[in-house]
Short mmCIF file of C-alpha atoms and ligand atoms in Angstrom, two decimals:
data_model
loop_
_atom_site.label_atom_id
_atom_site.label_comp_id
_atom_site.label_asym_id
_atom_site.label_seq_id
_atom_site.Cartn_x
_atom_site.Cartn_y
_atom_site.Cartn_z
CA MET I 1 -102.43 181.15 -8.85
CA ASP I 2 -105.10 182.57 -10.54
CA LYS I 3 -107.46 185.19 -8.10
CA LEU I 4 -110.90 186.34 -8.51
CA ILE I 5 -111.27 190.21 -8.21
CA ILE I 6 -114.65 191.78 -7.62
CA GLN I 7 -116.42 194.58 -7.54
CA GLY I 8 -119.01 194.65 -4.96
CA GLY I 9 -122.57 196.15 -5.84
CA ALA I 10 -124.30 194.61 -8.26
CA ARG I 11 -127.81 192.64 -8.43
CA LEU I 12 -127.60 189.72 -9.77
CA GLN I 13 -130.34 189.02 -12.35
CA GLY I 14 -130.91 186.76 -15.73
CA GLU I 15 -130.95 183.09 -16.14
CA ILE I 16 -128.00 180.30 -15.73
CA ARG I 17 -127.88 176.64 -16.22
CA ILE I 18 -126.91 174.50 -13.42
CA SER I 19 -124.09 172.35 -13.99
CA GLY I 20 -124.19 168.46 -13.13
CA ALA I 21 -123.38 167.09 -9.59
CA LYS I 22 -119.94 167.36 -8.81
CA ASN I 23 -120.34 164.28 -5.57
CA ALA I 24 -122.42 162.46 -7.83
CA ALA I 25 -119.89 162.19 -11.24
CA LEU I 26 -117.16 161.58 -8.35
CA PRO I 27 -118.89 158.30 -6.83
CA ILE I 28 -120.53 157.12 -10.38
CA LEU I 29 -116.80 158.44 -12.10
CA ALA I 30 -115.06 154.77 -9.47
CA ALA I 31 -118.52 153.29 -10.10
CA THR I 32 -117.05 152.46 -14.02
CA LEU I 33 -114.05 150.15 -12.42
CA LEU I 34 -117.14 148.05 -11.76
CA ALA I 35 -118.25 147.28 -15.30
CA THR I 36 -117.20 144.89 -17.98
CA SER I 37 -117.91 146.72 -20.97
CA PRO I 38 -117.74 150.33 -22.06
CA VAL I 39 -119.61 153.32 -19.15
CA THR I 40 -121.04 156.84 -20.34
CA VAL I 41 -121.40 159.38 -18.47
CA CYS I 42 -123.68 162.39 -19.44
CA ASN I 43 -124.04 166.11 -17.54
CA MET I 44 -120.24 165.83 -16.13
CA PRO I 45 -119.30 168.83 -15.05
CA HIS I 46 -116.69 170.33 -15.92
CA LEU I 47 -114.13 170.78 -12.24
CA HIS I 48 -110.74 170.15 -11.05
CA ASP I 49 -112.21 167.08 -9.46
CA ILE I 50 -113.27 165.50 -12.19
CA THR I 51 -110.27 166.55 -13.52
CA THR I 52 -108.23 164.62 -10.84
CA THR I 53 -111.21 161.67 -10.70
CA MET I 54 -109.94 161.52 -14.04
CA GLU I 55 -106.24 160.96 -13.98
CA LEU I 56 -106.70 158.47 -11.03
CA LEU I 57 -108.87 155.89 -13.85
CA GLY I 58 -106.08 156.75 -15.86
CA ARG I 59 -102.80 156.22 -14.27
CA MET I 60 -104.59 153.14 -13.60
CA GLY I 61 -105.01 152.67 -17.22
CA LEU I 62 -108.25 152.82 -17.51
CA GLU I 63 -109.52 154.94 -20.91
CA LEU I 64 -111.64 157.21 -20.62
CA THR I 65 -112.54 159.51 -24.09
CA VAL I 66 -115.36 162.83 -24.04
CA ASP I 67 -116.83 162.85 -26.90
CA GLU I 68 -117.82 166.49 -28.23
CA LYS I 69 -121.38 166.94 -26.21
CA MET I 70 -118.45 166.32 -22.70
CA ASN I 71 -120.08 163.48 -22.39
CA VAL I 72 -117.41 161.03 -20.19
CA HIS I 73 -116.81 157.41 -22.17
CA VAL I 74 -114.84 155.28 -19.42
CA ASP I 75 -113.37 151.52 -20.25
CA SER I 76 -111.97 149.54 -17.08
CA SER I 77 -110.77 146.62 -19.80
CA THR I 78 -108.18 148.02 -19.68
CA ILE I 79 -107.02 148.34 -16.46
CA ARG I 80 -103.32 147.51 -15.54
CA GLU I 81 -102.43 149.07 -11.76
CA PHE I 82 -104.76 148.47 -8.35
CA PHE I 83 -103.60 151.54 -7.08
CA ALA I 84 -104.16 155.54 -6.00
CA PRO I 85 -101.04 157.51 -5.62
CA TYR I 86 -100.83 160.22 -2.18
CA GLU I 87 -100.30 162.54 -4.97
CA LEU I 88 -104.13 162.85 -6.35
CA VAL I 89 -105.62 161.66 -3.12
CA ARG I 90 -104.51 164.12 -0.81
CA THR I 91 -105.39 166.93 -3.47
CA MET I 92 -108.83 165.04 -3.39
CA ARG I 93 -110.71 162.87 -0.36
CA ALA I 94 -113.61 161.28 -2.54
CA SER I 95 -110.15 159.49 -3.65
CA ILE I 96 -111.19 156.28 -1.34
CA LEU I 97 -113.99 156.03 -3.53
CA VAL I 98 -112.37 153.88 -5.83
CA LEU I 99 -111.26 151.36 -2.42
CA GLY I 100 -114.75 149.07 -2.80
CA PRO I 101 -114.91 149.36 -7.00
CA LEU I 102 -111.17 147.89 -6.82
CA LEU I 103 -111.17 145.44 -3.97
CA ALA I 104 -115.11 143.92 -5.00
CA ARG I 105 -114.18 142.99 -8.07
CA PHE I 106 -110.41 143.12 -8.76
CA GLY I 107 -109.65 141.99 -5.18
CA ARG I 108 -106.56 144.11 -4.48
CA ALA I 109 -105.99 147.61 -3.96
CA ASP I 110 -103.62 149.63 -2.45
CA VAL I 111 -105.47 153.77 -2.00
CA SER I 112 -103.30 155.74 0.09
CA LEU I 113 -104.89 157.28 3.09
CA PRO I 114 -106.16 160.74 3.20
CA GLY I 115 -104.06 163.09 5.37
CA GLY I 116 -105.44 165.99 7.95
CA CYS I 117 -108.43 167.67 5.89
CA ALA I 118 -109.17 171.94 5.80
CA ILE I 119 -112.88 170.76 7.88
CA GLY I 120 -111.40 168.68 11.00
CA SER I 121 -110.30 165.08 10.80
CA ARG I 122 -112.55 163.11 8.69
CA PRO I 123 -111.55 159.58 9.01
CA VAL I 124 -112.21 156.92 6.69
CA ASN I 125 -112.75 154.13 9.81
CA LEU I 126 -115.10 153.43 8.30
CA HIS I 127 -115.80 152.66 5.19
CA LEU I 128 -112.09 150.02 6.28
CA GLN I 129 -114.82 147.87 9.24
CA GLY I 130 -117.21 147.25 6.28
CA LEU I 131 -114.62 146.43 4.08
CA ALA I 132 -113.25 144.09 6.72
CA ALA I 133 -116.80 142.44 8.07
CA MET I 134 -117.07 142.01 4.12
CA GLY I 135 -113.86 139.96 4.22
CA ALA I 136 -111.21 142.44 2.32
CA ASP I 137 -108.29 142.10 4.09
CA LEU I 138 -106.53 145.43 5.72
CA SER I 139 -103.87 147.21 6.66
CA VAL I 140 -102.13 150.44 6.99
CA ASP I 141 -98.68 150.07 5.23
CA GLY I 142 -96.38 153.43 4.56
CA GLY I 143 -99.89 155.44 4.44
CA TYR I 144 -101.02 153.09 2.47
CA ILE I 145 -103.91 151.19 2.44
CA ARG I 146 -103.14 147.73 1.38
CA ALA I 147 -106.68 145.46 1.19
CA THR I 148 -106.98 142.48 -0.62
CA ALA I 149 -109.80 140.13 -0.77
CA LYS I 150 -111.13 137.15 -2.81
CA ARG I 151 -115.53 137.46 -3.21
CA LEU I 152 -117.01 139.69 -0.10
CA LYS I 153 -118.90 138.98 1.67
CA GLY I 154 -123.02 140.05 1.66
CA VAL I 155 -122.76 141.36 4.66
CA ASP I 156 -125.21 143.06 7.82
CA LEU I 157 -124.00 146.80 8.17
CA TRP I 158 -124.51 149.13 10.87
CA MET I 159 -123.12 152.84 10.18
CA ASP I 160 -121.61 154.34 13.19
CA LEU I 161 -122.41 157.18 11.60
CA VAL I 162 -123.91 158.23 8.52
CA THR I 163 -121.17 158.94 5.97
CA VAL I 164 -122.37 160.01 1.96
CA THR I 165 -118.80 158.61 0.66
CA GLY I 166 -118.52 155.80 3.29
CA THR I 167 -122.22 154.46 2.49
CA GLU I 168 -121.26 155.17 -1.37
CA ASN I 169 -117.93 152.80 -1.16
CA LEU I 170 -119.48 150.24 0.50
CA MET I 171 -122.99 150.15 -1.37
CA MET I 172 -120.68 149.74 -4.81
CA ALA I 173 -118.63 146.86 -2.69
CA ALA I 174 -121.76 144.98 -1.85
CA THR I 175 -123.60 144.63 -5.52
CA LEU I 176 -120.28 142.63 -6.88
CA ALA I 177 -120.79 140.24 -3.17
CA ASP I 178 -121.48 136.95 -2.64
CA GLY I 179 -125.12 137.53 -1.10
CA VAL I 180 -127.05 139.71 0.47
CA THR I 181 -125.34 142.81 2.45
CA VAL I 182 -127.70 145.44 3.57
CA ILE I 183 -126.25 148.73 4.78
CA ARG I 184 -128.27 150.45 7.88
CA ASN I 185 -128.01 154.08 9.21
CA ALA I 186 -126.94 154.38 5.37
CA ALA I 187 -126.92 158.34 4.84
CA ARG I 188 -129.46 159.07 2.47
CA GLU I 189 -128.46 162.14 0.49
CA PRO I 190 -129.74 162.24 -3.42
CA GLU I 191 -126.10 161.92 -4.35
CA VAL I 192 -126.61 157.94 -3.28
CA VAL I 193 -129.97 157.82 -4.65
CA ASP I 194 -128.14 158.34 -8.27
CA LEU I 195 -124.81 156.66 -7.15
CA ALA I 196 -127.64 153.49 -6.79
CA ASN I 197 -129.64 154.60 -9.66
CA CYS I 198 -126.30 154.72 -12.43
CA LEU I 199 -125.35 150.41 -10.80
CA ILE I 200 -129.26 149.75 -10.93
CA SER I 201 -128.39 150.36 -14.50
CA MET I 202 -125.08 148.74 -14.62
CA GLY I 203 -127.16 145.51 -13.66
CA ALA I 204 -126.69 145.61 -9.73
CA ARG I 205 -129.68 144.54 -7.37
CA ILE I 206 -129.71 147.81 -4.53
CA GLU I 207 -133.51 147.88 -2.85
CA GLY I 208 -134.04 150.56 -0.31
CA ALA I 209 -131.79 154.35 -2.10
CA GLY I 210 -132.80 157.33 -0.88
CA THR I 211 -134.08 155.15 2.89
CA ASP I 212 -131.47 154.90 5.37
CA THR I 213 -131.57 151.20 4.90
CA LEU I 214 -129.87 149.94 2.23
CA ARG I 215 -129.96 146.35 0.96
CA ILE I 216 -128.40 145.03 -1.94
CA GLU I 217 -127.80 141.67 -3.29
CA GLY I 218 -124.48 141.00 -4.80
CA VAL I 219 -124.70 139.98 -9.18
CA ASP I 220 -121.68 138.30 -10.45
CA GLU I 221 -121.19 140.82 -13.26
CA LEU I 222 -121.66 144.72 -13.44
CA HIS I 223 -122.48 145.80 -17.65
CA GLY I 224 -121.50 148.82 -19.37
CA THR I 225 -124.34 151.57 -19.15
CA THR I 226 -125.23 155.46 -20.23
CA TYR I 227 -125.90 157.91 -17.75
CA GLU I 228 -126.91 161.54 -16.93
CA ILE I 229 -125.82 162.86 -13.76
CA LEU I 230 -127.82 165.07 -11.45
CA PRO I 231 -128.10 168.61 -11.12
CA ASP I 232 -125.70 169.91 -7.84
CA ARG I 233 -127.60 170.91 -5.61
CA ILE I 234 -125.02 173.21 -3.87
CA GLU I 235 -124.09 175.22 -7.35
CA THR I 236 -128.09 176.14 -6.75
CA GLY I 237 -128.01 177.62 -3.14
CA THR I 238 -124.84 178.53 -3.81
CA TYR I 239 -126.20 180.49 -6.68
CA LEU I 240 -129.49 181.18 -4.54
CA VAL I 241 -128.12 182.90 -1.50
CA ALA I 242 -125.60 185.11 -4.01
CA ALA I 243 -128.88 186.63 -5.57
CA ALA I 244 -130.86 187.62 -2.20
CA MET I 245 -127.83 188.61 -1.18
CA THR I 246 -127.70 191.23 -3.51
CA GLY I 247 -131.36 192.00 -3.74
CA GLY I 248 -131.13 190.06 -7.13
CA ASN I 249 -134.11 187.99 -8.71
CA VAL I 250 -132.92 185.26 -11.09
CA LYS I 251 -133.59 181.70 -13.12
CA LEU I 252 -131.74 178.19 -12.48
CA LYS I 253 -132.81 176.53 -15.43
CA ASN I 254 -131.51 172.38 -15.26
CA THR I 255 -131.73 171.83 -11.35
CA ARG I 256 -134.15 170.37 -9.19
CA PRO I 257 -135.81 171.91 -6.53
CA ALA I 258 -137.07 168.68 -4.43
CA LEU I 259 -133.79 168.59 -3.74
CA LEU I 260 -132.55 171.26 -1.60
CA GLU I 261 -135.93 171.58 0.51
CA ALA I 262 -134.04 172.46 3.30
CA VAL I 263 -132.44 175.29 1.40
CA LEU I 264 -135.55 177.09 0.01
CA SER I 265 -137.45 177.17 3.86
CA LYS I 266 -134.12 179.79 4.67
CA LEU I 267 -134.23 181.81 1.75
CA THR I 268 -137.87 182.28 2.26
CA GLU I 269 -137.64 182.26 6.02
CA ALA I 270 -134.74 184.91 4.76
CA GLY I 271 -138.14 187.16 2.50
CA ALA I 272 -137.30 185.91 -1.09
CA GLN I 273 -139.70 185.13 -2.90
CA ILE I 274 -139.76 181.91 -4.19
CA THR I 275 -141.53 180.09 -7.47
CA SER I 276 -140.55 176.59 -8.73
CA GLY I 277 -140.87 173.85 -12.19
CA ASP I 278 -139.99 170.46 -12.23
CA SER I 279 -136.19 172.06 -13.02
CA TRP I 280 -135.86 175.44 -12.99
CA ILE I 281 -136.66 177.96 -9.44
CA GLU I 282 -136.69 181.37 -9.72
CA LEU I 283 -135.69 183.65 -6.92
CA LYS I 284 -137.37 186.80 -6.22
CA MET I 285 -135.29 190.21 -3.82
CA ASP I 286 -136.60 192.89 -5.34
CA GLY I 287 -133.46 195.27 -3.47
CA ARG I 288 -134.58 194.27 -0.23
CA ARG I 289 -132.04 193.43 2.12
CA PRO I 290 -132.36 189.40 3.42
CA ARG I 291 -133.31 188.79 6.80
CA ALA I 292 -130.57 187.00 9.35
CA VAL I 293 -131.89 183.38 9.10
CA SER I 294 -131.35 180.01 12.05
CA LEU I 295 -129.92 176.40 11.17
CA HIS I 296 -128.16 174.12 11.72
CA THR I 297 -126.56 171.19 9.17
CA SER I 298 -127.20 168.24 9.17
CA PRO I 299 -127.83 164.89 6.13
CA TYR I 300 -130.21 164.71 4.44
CA PRO I 301 -133.17 165.81 4.20
CA GLY I 302 -131.70 168.14 6.78
CA PHE I 303 -129.65 171.56 5.88
CA PRO I 304 -126.40 170.50 3.93
CA THR I 305 -122.90 171.22 5.75
CA ASP I 306 -121.99 172.22 2.89
CA MET I 307 -124.40 175.36 1.98
CA GLN I 308 -123.01 176.52 5.61
CA ALA I 309 -120.17 178.72 4.71
CA GLN I 310 -122.97 180.70 2.46
CA PHE I 311 -125.75 181.69 4.51
CA THR I 312 -123.47 182.54 6.89
CA ALA I 313 -121.55 184.88 4.91
CA LEU I 314 -125.24 186.04 4.15
CA ASN I 315 -126.42 186.29 8.22
CA ALA I 316 -123.05 188.32 7.78
CA MET I 317 -124.76 191.03 5.93
CA ALA I 318 -128.62 190.33 6.82
CA GLU I 319 -131.16 192.52 8.68
CA GLY I 320 -130.39 190.66 12.51
CA THR I 321 -129.37 187.94 14.11
CA GLY I 322 -128.70 184.43 13.29
CA VAL I 323 -126.92 181.56 14.84
CA ILE I 324 -125.27 178.87 12.70
CA THR I 325 -124.13 174.72 14.43
CA GLU I 326 -122.54 173.06 12.54
CA SER I 327 -122.85 169.47 13.45
CA VAL I 328 -121.40 167.38 10.51
CA PHE I 329 -117.47 167.78 10.13
CA GLU I 330 -115.34 170.01 13.14
CA ASN I 331 -113.59 172.87 12.09
CA ARG I 332 -115.42 173.78 9.37
CA PHE I 333 -116.25 177.94 10.18
CA MET I 334 -112.66 179.04 8.26
CA HIS I 335 -114.30 181.34 5.98
CA VAL I 336 -114.72 183.11 9.60
CA LEU I 337 -112.40 184.51 10.36
CA GLU I 338 -112.53 186.28 6.69
CA LEU I 339 -115.64 187.30 6.93
CA GLN I 340 -114.14 189.23 9.82
CA ARG I 341 -112.26 191.41 7.86
CA MET I 342 -114.45 192.64 5.82
CA GLY I 343 -116.01 193.08 8.76
CA ALA I 344 -118.68 191.01 9.27
CA GLN I 345 -119.63 190.27 13.44
CA ILE I 346 -119.46 186.94 14.43
CA LYS I 347 -118.45 184.88 17.59
CA VAL I 348 -117.35 181.36 17.26
CA GLU I 349 -118.04 179.75 20.22
CA GLY I 350 -117.51 175.85 19.79
CA ASN I 351 -119.25 174.95 17.12
CA THR I 352 -122.21 177.51 16.91
CA ALA I 353 -121.50 180.78 15.46
CA ILE I 354 -123.31 184.22 16.28
CA ILE I 355 -123.07 186.05 13.09
CA THR I 356 -125.23 189.94 13.22
CA GLY I 357 -125.43 191.00 9.96
CA VAL I 358 -123.86 193.91 9.67
CA PRO I 359 -125.44 196.74 6.90
CA GLN I 360 -121.74 197.02 4.45
CA LEU I 361 -119.35 194.15 4.05
CA LYS I 362 -116.08 195.96 3.08
CA SER I 363 -113.76 194.61 0.91
CA ALA I 364 -110.40 193.37 2.04
CA PRO I 365 -107.45 190.47 0.29
CA LEU I 366 -109.31 187.35 0.78
CA MET I 367 -107.57 183.58 1.32
CA ALA I 368 -109.61 180.41 0.18
CA THR I 369 -109.39 177.45 2.20
CA ASP I 370 -111.38 175.35 0.95
CA LEU I 371 -114.42 174.58 -1.19
CA ARG I 372 -117.50 176.18 -0.25
CA ALA I 373 -115.95 178.35 2.40
CA SER I 374 -114.08 180.36 -0.13
CA ALA I 375 -117.77 180.34 -2.68
CA SER I 376 -118.66 182.16 1.05
CA LEU I 377 -115.55 184.50 0.67
CA VAL I 378 -117.26 184.91 -3.41
CA LEU I 379 -120.31 185.84 -1.99
CA ALA I 380 -119.59 188.56 0.61
CA GLY I 381 -117.45 190.04 -2.10
CA LEU I 382 -120.36 190.75 -3.95
CA VAL I 383 -122.51 192.54 -1.99
CA ALA I 384 -119.31 193.68 -0.38
CA GLU I 385 -117.62 197.83 -0.66
CA GLY I 386 -115.27 198.00 -2.75
CA ALA I 387 -112.85 195.59 -4.99
CA THR I 388 -112.58 192.40 -2.89
CA GLU I 389 -109.46 190.11 -3.92
CA VAL I 390 -109.85 185.63 -3.83
CA GLU I 391 -107.33 184.36 -4.18
CA ARG I 392 -106.04 180.31 -3.66
CA ILE I 393 -109.00 179.44 -6.28
CA TYR I 394 -108.10 176.44 -7.14
CA HIS I 395 -110.22 175.47 -3.81
CA ILE I 396 -113.13 177.23 -6.16
CA ASP I 397 -112.12 175.53 -9.24
CA ARG I 398 -112.92 171.97 -7.14
CA GLY I 399 -115.97 172.40 -7.12
CA TYR I 400 -118.12 175.77 -8.92
CA GLU I 401 -117.64 175.53 -13.30
CA THR I 402 -116.57 178.72 -14.37
CA ILE I 403 -118.10 180.79 -11.50
CA GLU I 404 -116.81 183.75 -12.26
CA GLU I 405 -118.81 183.48 -16.00
CA LYS I 406 -122.27 182.48 -14.52
CA LEU I 407 -122.20 185.59 -12.09
CA SER I 408 -120.50 187.53 -14.88
CA ASN I 409 -124.14 186.03 -17.35
CA LEU I 410 -126.19 187.19 -14.52
CA GLY I 411 -124.08 190.52 -13.59
CA ALA I 412 -121.57 190.71 -11.54
CA GLN I 413 -118.66 192.47 -11.63
CA ILE I 414 -115.96 189.64 -11.58
CA ARG I 415 -112.75 188.63 -13.59
CA ARG I 416 -109.54 185.96 -12.83
CA VAL I 417 -106.74 187.06 -13.11
CA PRO I 418 -104.33 184.95 -13.94
CA ALA I 419 -101.22 184.36 -11.53
C1 UD1 Z 1 -119.68 163.87 1.78
C2 UD1 Z 1 -119.54 164.46 0.74
C3 UD1 Z 1 -119.69 166.19 1.24
C4 UD1 Z 1 -120.28 166.40 2.37
C5 UD1 Z 1 -119.87 165.69 3.33
C6 UD1 Z 1 -121.00 166.17 4.28
C7 UD1 Z 1 -118.40 164.06 -1.62
C8 UD1 Z 1 -117.35 163.70 -2.74
N1 UD1 Z 1 -117.99 164.85 -0.28
O1 UD1 Z 1 -117.67 164.17 2.17
O2 UD1 Z 1 -119.68 167.85 -0.04
O3 UD1 Z 1 -119.38 167.60 2.84
O4 UD1 Z 1 -120.36 164.31 2.34
O5 UD1 Z 1 -122.78 166.00 3.44
O6 UD1 Z 1 -119.60 163.56 -1.70
N2 UD1 Z 1 -116.83 160.13 9.38
C9 UD1 Z 1 -115.46 159.03 10.76
N3 UD1 Z 1 -115.50 157.87 9.44
C10 UD1 Z 1 -116.62 157.62 8.41
C11 UD1 Z 1 -116.31 158.76 7.98
C12 UD1 Z 1 -116.70 160.06 8.01
O7 UD1 Z 1 -116.16 159.07 11.22
O8 UD1 Z 1 -115.07 156.93 7.74
C13 UD1 Z 1 -117.68 161.26 9.84
C14 UD1 Z 1 -117.20 162.80 8.91
O9 UD1 Z 1 -115.65 162.74 10.22
C15 UD1 Z 1 -118.01 163.89 9.37
C16 UD1 Z 1 -119.44 162.88 9.00
O10 UD1 Z 1 -118.47 161.86 9.37
O11 UD1 Z 1 -118.16 164.19 10.63
C17 UD1 Z 1 -119.33 163.23 7.43
O12 UD1 Z 1 -118.61 162.58 6.19
P1 UD1 Z 1 -119.35 162.07 5.64
O13 UD1 Z 1 -120.77 161.88 5.41
O14 UD1 Z 1 -118.41 160.93 4.78
O15 UD1 Z 1 -117.67 163.40 4.68
P2 UD1 Z 1 -117.25 163.20 2.74
O16 UD1 Z 1 -118.45 161.68 2.45
O17 UD1 Z 1 -116.31 162.58 2.87
#
């Protein structure tokens, strides 16, 4: 298995481009199942999770081609199977996103139940309850969700918890349902809005995207479209934290600052100087050491759980003490044990981590455990004394496009060593 070797100490400087958002690309690829004519998706990030989704759709019989501009064309008219196998779902929980579209358009789906997950139990009960309320017949057999439906019907749904993929699955299902579906306590994440905009361009009737109440009027058929995925706010935030930790000055292009308000405000609190335009963000640290910040994660527009590990790493080398509370997922402090091996002073009490920055982290052999946790280890490696080796980086490749190239372009000393 590949590993990353990072020689700490370089101050990040320069410009890079941000890729398309993984968490918008995944549901949008699933949404191509709903269209009766081909869909073209632009600004697709090159990531393992995207390859996995394309493999999943390909196995169902869909025709997928990638053109010279790396746009992905998907034709669902050749579908022959309505099946998402365990071997793919277990590597990527977001595979559950095919359930809603398959049921809505073809009236059947066999989708493996996602198993346990490094960041908590992450059930899909709300996806299933919503589909059942819309008239689907669901059972679990041999680890698979077996679902059938005649035409789904529009209903009024109250979501017990704010769930991103749950909202997306049900919104996609509702686009072809008979009548009006209302999803209350819906997720407001920008990626949900991006999916809604893509569906609208396919002919769906959706109101309220970006608010906590979605109103979807079912139509008989959705057609193909060409759609450009929004920039990845988590990739953006990760490089900003990297720059802040190294005392660097960087400019990120092809991004959208408006999607990152909570993160930018915490970076400012940490001492960064931030300027931005519509599609770029510049962060200046001018060699300063960041100050520790306190935060708690919550659904959008709150501070994103997907940026929690990176700020834990920042606090670990910052001046002062920061308290981080993880309120979206249980058990999302896997990176803490690894950071402690680098000399970080972190005390975990339930879902809270109390982090007192040390002047100098020290390199150590590290093991990536999940996607964002792995990113935090790379960030810590950038400022540690000595060479840090991060193993099991397939987790990073799931969500960060060519991370070693982008960081090298900013002056980091990082290289990938093939197994
Ligand atoms: C999505 C993102 C992930 C991000 C997360 C929270 C994608 C592909 N992934 O994950 O990067 O960290 O949102 O912003 O977009 N829950 C239930 N029952 C359900 C569904 C969820 O109890 O049926 C719980 C979860 O265990 C968790 C909380 O709700 O505690 C939020 O999870 P959810 O928003 O569903 O996360 P994902 O959509 O899986």
